[in-house]
Tab-separated table of C-alpha atoms in Angstrom:
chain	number	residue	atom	x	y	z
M	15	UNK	CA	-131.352	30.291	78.697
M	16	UNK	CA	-135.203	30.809	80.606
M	17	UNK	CA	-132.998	31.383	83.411
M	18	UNK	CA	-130.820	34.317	82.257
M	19	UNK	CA	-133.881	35.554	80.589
M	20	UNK	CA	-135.823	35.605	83.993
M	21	UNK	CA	-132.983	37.447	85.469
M	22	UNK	CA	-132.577	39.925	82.813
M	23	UNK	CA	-136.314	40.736	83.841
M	24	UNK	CA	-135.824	40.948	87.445
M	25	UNK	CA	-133.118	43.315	86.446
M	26	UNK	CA	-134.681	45.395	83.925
M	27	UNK	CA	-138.079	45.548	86.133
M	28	UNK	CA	-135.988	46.784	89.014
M	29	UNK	CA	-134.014	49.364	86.957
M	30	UNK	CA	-137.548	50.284	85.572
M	31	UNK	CA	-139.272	50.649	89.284
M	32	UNK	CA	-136.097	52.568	90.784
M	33	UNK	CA	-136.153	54.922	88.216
M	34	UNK	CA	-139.872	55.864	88.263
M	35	UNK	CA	-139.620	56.278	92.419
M	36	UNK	CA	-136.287	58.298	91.757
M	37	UNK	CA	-138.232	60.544	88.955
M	38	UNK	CA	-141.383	61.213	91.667
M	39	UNK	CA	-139.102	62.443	94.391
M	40	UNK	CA	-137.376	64.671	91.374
M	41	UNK	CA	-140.903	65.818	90.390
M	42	UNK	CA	-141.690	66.578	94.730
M	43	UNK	CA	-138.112	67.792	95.005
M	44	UNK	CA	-139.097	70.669	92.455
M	45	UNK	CA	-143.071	71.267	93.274
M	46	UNK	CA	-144.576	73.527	95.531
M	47	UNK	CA	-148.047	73.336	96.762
M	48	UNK	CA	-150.514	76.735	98.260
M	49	UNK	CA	-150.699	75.108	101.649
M	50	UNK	CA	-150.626	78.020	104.252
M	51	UNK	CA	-151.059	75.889	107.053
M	52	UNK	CA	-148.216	73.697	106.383
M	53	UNK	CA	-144.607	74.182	107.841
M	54	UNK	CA	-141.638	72.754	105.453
M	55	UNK	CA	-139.599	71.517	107.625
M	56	UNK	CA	-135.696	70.713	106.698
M	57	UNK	CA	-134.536	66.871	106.917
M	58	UNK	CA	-132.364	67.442	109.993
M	59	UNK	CA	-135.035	68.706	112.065
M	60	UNK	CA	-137.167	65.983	110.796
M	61	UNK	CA	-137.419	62.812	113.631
M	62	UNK	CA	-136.696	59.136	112.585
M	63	UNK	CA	-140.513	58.423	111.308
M	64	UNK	CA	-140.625	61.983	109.412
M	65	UNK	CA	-137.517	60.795	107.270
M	66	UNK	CA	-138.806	57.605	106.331
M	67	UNK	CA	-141.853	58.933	105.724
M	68	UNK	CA	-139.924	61.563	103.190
M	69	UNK	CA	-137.854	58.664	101.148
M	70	UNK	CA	-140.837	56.539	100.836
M	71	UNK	CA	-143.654	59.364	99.796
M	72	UNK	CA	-141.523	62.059	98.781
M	73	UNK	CA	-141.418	65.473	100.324
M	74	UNK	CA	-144.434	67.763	100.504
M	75	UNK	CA	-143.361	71.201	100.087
M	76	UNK	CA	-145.692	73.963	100.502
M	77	UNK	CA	-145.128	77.814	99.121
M	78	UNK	CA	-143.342	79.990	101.423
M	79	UNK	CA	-145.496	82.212	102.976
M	80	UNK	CA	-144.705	86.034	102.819
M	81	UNK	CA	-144.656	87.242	106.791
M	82	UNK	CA	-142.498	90.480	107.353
M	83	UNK	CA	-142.867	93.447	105.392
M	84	UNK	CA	-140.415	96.803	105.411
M	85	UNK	CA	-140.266	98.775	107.821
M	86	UNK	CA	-139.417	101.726	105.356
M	87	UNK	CA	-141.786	102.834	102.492
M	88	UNK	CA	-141.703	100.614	99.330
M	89	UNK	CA	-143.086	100.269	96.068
M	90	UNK	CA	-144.302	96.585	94.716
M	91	UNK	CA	-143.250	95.717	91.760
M	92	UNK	CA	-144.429	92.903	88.961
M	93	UNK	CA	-142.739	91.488	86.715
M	94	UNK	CA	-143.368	88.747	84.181
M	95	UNK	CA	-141.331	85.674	83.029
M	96	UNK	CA	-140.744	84.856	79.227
M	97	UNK	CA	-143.193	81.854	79.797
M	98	UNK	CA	-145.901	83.889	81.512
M	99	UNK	CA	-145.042	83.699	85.411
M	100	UNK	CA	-146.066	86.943	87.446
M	101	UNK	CA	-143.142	87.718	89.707
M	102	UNK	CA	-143.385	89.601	92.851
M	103	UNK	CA	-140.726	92.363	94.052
M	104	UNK	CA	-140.076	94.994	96.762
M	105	UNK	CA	-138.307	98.580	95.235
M	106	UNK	CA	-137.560	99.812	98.529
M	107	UNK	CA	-135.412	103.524	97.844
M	108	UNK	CA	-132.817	105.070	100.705
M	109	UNK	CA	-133.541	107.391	102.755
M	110	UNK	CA	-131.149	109.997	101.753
M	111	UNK	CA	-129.245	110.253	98.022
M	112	UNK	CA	-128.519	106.892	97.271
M	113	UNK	CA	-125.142	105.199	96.614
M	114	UNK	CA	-126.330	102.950	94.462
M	115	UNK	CA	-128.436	100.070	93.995
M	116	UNK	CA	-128.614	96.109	95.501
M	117	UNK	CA	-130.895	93.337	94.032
M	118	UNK	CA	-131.602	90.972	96.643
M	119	UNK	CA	-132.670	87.387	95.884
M	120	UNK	CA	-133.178	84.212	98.041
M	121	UNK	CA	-132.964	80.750	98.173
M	122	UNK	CA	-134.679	77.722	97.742
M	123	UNK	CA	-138.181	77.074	99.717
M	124	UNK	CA	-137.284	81.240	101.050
M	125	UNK	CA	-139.244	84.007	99.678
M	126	UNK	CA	-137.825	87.978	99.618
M	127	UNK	CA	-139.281	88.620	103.065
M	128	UNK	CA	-136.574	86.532	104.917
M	129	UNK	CA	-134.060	88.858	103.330
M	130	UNK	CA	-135.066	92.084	104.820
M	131	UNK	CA	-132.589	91.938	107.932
M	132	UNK	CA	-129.778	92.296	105.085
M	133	UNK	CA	-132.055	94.679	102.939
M	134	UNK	CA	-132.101	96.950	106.149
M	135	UNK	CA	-128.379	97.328	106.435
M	136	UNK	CA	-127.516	97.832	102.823
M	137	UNK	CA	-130.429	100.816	103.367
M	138	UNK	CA	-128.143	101.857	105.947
M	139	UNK	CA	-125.291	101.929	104.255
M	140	UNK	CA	-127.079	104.283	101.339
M	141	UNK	CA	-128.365	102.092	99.096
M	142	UNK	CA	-131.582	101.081	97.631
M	143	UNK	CA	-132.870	97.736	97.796
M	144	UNK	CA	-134.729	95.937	95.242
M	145	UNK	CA	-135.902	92.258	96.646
M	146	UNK	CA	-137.613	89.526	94.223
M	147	UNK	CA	-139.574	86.648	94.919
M	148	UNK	CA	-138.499	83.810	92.733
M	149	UNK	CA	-141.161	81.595	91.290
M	150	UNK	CA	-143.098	79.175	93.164
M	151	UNK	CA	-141.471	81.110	96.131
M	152	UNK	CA	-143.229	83.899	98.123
M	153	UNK	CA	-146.220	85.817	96.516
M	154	UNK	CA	-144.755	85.086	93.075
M	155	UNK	CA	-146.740	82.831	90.379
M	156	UNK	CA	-145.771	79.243	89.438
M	157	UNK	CA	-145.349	75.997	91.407
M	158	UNK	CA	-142.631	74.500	89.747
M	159	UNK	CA	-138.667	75.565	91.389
M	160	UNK	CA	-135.689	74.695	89.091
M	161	UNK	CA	-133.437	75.282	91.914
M	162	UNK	CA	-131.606	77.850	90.062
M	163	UNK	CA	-131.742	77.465	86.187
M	164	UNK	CA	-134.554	78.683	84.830
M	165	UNK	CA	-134.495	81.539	87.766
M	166	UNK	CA	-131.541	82.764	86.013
M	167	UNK	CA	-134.339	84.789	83.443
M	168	UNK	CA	-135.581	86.111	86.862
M	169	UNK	CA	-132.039	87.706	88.125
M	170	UNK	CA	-132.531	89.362	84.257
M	171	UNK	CA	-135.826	90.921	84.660
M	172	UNK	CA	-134.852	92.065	88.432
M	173	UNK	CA	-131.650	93.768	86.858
M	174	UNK	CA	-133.192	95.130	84.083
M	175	UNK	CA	-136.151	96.580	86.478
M	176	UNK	CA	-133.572	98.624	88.544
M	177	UNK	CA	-131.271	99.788	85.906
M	178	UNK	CA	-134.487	100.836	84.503
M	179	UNK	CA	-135.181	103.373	87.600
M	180	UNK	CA	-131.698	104.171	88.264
M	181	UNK	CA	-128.584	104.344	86.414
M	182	UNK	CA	-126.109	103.932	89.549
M	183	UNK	CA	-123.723	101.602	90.684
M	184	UNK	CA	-125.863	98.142	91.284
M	185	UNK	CA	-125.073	95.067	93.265
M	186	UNK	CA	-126.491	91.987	92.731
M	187	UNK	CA	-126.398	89.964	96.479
M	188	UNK	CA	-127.731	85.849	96.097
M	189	UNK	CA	-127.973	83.227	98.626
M	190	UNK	CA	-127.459	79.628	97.506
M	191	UNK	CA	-129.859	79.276	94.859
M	192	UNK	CA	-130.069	83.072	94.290
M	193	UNK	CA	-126.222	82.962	94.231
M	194	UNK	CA	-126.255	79.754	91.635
M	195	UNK	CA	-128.761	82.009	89.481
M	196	UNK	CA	-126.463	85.090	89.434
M	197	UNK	CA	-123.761	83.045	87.960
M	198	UNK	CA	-125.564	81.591	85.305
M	199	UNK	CA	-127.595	84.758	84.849
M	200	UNK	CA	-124.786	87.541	84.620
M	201	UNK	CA	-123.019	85.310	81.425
M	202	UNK	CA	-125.662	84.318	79.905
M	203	UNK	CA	-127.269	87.580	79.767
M	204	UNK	CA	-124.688	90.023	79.612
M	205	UNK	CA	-125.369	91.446	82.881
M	206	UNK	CA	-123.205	94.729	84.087
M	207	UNK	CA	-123.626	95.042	87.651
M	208	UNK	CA	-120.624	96.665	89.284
M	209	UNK	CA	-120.223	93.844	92.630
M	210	UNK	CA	-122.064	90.745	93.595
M	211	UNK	CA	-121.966	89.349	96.884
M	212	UNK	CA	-122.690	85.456	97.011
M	213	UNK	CA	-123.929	82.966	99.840
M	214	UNK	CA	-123.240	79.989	99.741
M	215	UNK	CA	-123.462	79.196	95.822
M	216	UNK	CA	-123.434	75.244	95.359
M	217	UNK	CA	-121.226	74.071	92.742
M	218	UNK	CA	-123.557	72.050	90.575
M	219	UNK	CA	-126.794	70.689	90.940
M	220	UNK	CA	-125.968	67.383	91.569
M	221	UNK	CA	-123.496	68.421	94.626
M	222	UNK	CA	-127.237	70.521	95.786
M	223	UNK	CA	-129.364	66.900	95.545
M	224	UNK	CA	-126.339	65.143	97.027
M	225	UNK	CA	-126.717	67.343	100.334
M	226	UNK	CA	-130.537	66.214	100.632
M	227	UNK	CA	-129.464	62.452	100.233
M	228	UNK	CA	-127.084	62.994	103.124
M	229	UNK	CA	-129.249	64.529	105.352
M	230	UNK	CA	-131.917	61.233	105.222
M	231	UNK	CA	-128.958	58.980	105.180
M	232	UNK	CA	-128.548	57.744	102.104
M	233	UNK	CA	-126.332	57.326	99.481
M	234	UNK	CA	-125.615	60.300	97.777
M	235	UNK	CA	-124.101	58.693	94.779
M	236	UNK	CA	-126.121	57.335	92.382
M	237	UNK	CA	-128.733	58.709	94.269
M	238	UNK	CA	-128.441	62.462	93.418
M	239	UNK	CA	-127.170	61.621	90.030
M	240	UNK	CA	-130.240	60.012	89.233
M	241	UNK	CA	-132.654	62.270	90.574
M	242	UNK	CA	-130.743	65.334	88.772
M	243	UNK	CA	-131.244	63.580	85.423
M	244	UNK	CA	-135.263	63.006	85.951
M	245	UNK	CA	-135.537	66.398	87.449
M	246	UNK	CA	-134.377	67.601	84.182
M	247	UNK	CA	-136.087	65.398	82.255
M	248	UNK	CA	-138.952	66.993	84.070
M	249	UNK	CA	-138.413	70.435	83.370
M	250	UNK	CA	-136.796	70.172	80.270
M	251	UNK	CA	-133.302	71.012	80.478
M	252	UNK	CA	-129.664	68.924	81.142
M	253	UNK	CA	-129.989	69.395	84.831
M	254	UNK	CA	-126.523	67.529	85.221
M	255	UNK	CA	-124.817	70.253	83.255
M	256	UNK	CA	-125.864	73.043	85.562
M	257	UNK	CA	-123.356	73.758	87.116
M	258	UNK	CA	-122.772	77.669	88.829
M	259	UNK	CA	-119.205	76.467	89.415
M	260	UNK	CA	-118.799	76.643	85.661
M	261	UNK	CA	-120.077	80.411	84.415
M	262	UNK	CA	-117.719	81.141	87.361
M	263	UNK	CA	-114.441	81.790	85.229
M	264	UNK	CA	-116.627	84.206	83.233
M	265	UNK	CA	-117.573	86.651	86.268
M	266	UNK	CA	-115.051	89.682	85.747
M	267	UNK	CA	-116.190	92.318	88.414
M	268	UNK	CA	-115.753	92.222	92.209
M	269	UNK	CA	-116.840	89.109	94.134
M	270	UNK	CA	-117.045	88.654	97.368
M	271	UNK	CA	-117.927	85.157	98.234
M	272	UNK	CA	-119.066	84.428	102.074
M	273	UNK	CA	-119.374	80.682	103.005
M	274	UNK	CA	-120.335	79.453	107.252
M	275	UNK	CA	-118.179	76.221	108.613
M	276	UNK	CA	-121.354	74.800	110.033
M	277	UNK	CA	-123.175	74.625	106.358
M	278	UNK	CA	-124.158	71.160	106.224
M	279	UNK	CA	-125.482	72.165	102.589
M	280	UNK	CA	-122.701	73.142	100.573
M	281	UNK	CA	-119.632	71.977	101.151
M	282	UNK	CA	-116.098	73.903	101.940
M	283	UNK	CA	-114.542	72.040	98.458
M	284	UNK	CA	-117.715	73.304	96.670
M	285	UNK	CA	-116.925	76.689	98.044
M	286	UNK	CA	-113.303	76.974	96.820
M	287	UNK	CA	-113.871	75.497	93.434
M	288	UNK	CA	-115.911	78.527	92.952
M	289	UNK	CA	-114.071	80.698	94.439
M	290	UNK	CA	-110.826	79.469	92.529
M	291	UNK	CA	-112.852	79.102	89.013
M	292	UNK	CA	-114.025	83.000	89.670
M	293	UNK	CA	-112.401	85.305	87.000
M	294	UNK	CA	-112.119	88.308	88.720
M	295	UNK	CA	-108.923	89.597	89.543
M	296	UNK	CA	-110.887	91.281	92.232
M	297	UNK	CA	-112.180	88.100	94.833
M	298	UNK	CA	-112.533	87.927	98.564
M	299	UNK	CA	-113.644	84.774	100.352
M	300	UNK	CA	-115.017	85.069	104.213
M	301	UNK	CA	-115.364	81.921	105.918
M	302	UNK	CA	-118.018	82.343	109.239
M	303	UNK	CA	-117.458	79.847	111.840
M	304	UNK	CA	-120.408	79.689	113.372
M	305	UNK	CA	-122.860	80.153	110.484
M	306	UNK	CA	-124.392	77.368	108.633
M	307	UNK	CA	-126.646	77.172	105.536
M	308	UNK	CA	-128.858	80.378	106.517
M	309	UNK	CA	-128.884	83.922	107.003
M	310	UNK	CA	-125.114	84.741	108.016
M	311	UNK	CA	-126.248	88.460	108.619
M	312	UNK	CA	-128.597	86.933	111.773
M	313	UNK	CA	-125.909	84.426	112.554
M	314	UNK	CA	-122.988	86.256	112.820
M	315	UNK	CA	-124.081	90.421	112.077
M	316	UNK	CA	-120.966	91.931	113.251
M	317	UNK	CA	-118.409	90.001	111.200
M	318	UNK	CA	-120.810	90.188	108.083
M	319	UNK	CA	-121.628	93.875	108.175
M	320	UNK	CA	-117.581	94.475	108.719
M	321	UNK	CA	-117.168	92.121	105.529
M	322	UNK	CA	-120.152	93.835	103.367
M	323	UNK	CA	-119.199	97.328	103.845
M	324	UNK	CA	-115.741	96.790	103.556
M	325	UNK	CA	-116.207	95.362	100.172
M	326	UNK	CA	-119.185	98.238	99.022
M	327	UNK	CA	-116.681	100.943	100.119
């Protein structure tokens, strides 16, 4: 019996230990820190040392630093959260009569300058451009990312910003996180827009922590299951029920879904779930060889600009 005891101890101090390192790397997974001088780097371009370094301290992320700026002229804008963050945006109007309106809105560790290279062609297709820095992202307030949830409110305030300068057709465009947002966001709000154009959406969270266990080499499962739950825990929602692949049988207007072959991030089943699960009767999914988990418009411009203004027209 002092035997089985002793084990049950080993066991339960184990479980105990493994938990609180899989609840820090949640809590480092989520937190961003004003470092300008420090560059976040991604795990694959990280060398043997820098990923061992990563699984045994955690990664350090710093804010994303704001570094291009339009070209054209542009109004900031700032917004507010329902818990008090200030939110950063760029209101950047066509040149000529617009056709409408497109919300623009990044992904995790990006901020709303990356996004100007598509900004610029929707401009030059006749539309306005309205780009938002999430929190903790960017020249936005906050250090605490949710990684899609709670940025959901965000997508909200951005959409209720530009309907309330223009009452035109309005296009809500999202890459991976921004994309997960939009889906949760146009539901659970009641959101209107006319088209949305999404990136590289990941299906749930867990499938979004399960691509970072990969890319250090380790297990994904019940690694990223784990590490979901505390980064809930931490932020005070189910993180394992958020999942964008769920709102997406409630999305009813125009979709068009873009997804790159070399995306080591989200995965091609992820991909056609959503697609699949989407509601609208109205759907287009473009697959880009040669594009991975970044800006498709830089990867592959000509094939993307063919498949955005084809769906706008």
């Amino acid at each position: 019996m002092p035997l089985l005891k002793r084990i049950g101890k080993i066991f339960l101090g184990l479980f105990l230990f493994s938990n609180t390192i899989l609840a820090f790397h949640a809590w480092k997974f989520t937190h961003f820190y004003e470092d300008a001088a420090h560059t976040n780097m991604r795990p694959e371009q990280m060398n043997a040392w820098e990923k061992t370094r990563m699984v045994l301290f955690g990664v350090r992320l710093s804010k994303s630093v704001v570094h291009a700026f339009p070209e054209a002229p542009y109004e900031t804008v700032h917004l507010k959260t329902q818990d008090g963050i200030p939110l950063e945006g760029w209101w950047i109007p066509a040149a000529q009569p617009a056709k409408g309106s497109v919300i623009l809105l990044h992904g995790y560790g990006s901020n709303k300058g990356a996004k100007l290279p598509e900004a610029r062609y929707f401009r030059e297709l006749g539309y306005n451009t309205f780009l938002l820095d999430f929190r903790a992202h960017g020249n936005s307030g906050g250090y605490t990312c949710s990684i899609g949830y709670k940025e959901a409110e965000e997508v909200k305030l951005a959409y209720a910003h530009v309907r309330s300068r223009t009452a035109g057709p309005l296009v809500l465009w999202g890459m991976s996180m921004g994309a997960a947002a939009i889906l949760k966001a146009v539901p659970e709000y009641h959101l209107q827009p006319d088209k949305l154009i999404l990136e590289s959406p990941f299906a749930t969270l867990t499938d979004a922590v399960k691509s970072r266990m990969r890319s250090v080499h380790l297990p994904p499962t019940p690694l990223a299951q784990l590490i979901t739950f505390w980064g809930g825990v931490e932020q005070g929602f189910w993180a394992p029920g958020f999942q964008p692949v769920q709102y997406a049988p409630h999305i009813q207007m125009p979709v068009l879904l873009c997804w790159g072959k070399k995306d080591i991030r989200v995965m091609e089943h992820e991909t056609r779930d959503i697609y699949q699960a989407l509601g609208s009767a109205q759907k287009k999914l473009v697959v880009f060889d040669s594009a991975g988990h970044h800006s498709i418009c830089r990867r592959e411009p000509e094939k993307w600009k063919a498949a955005i203004s084809g769906f706008l027209q």
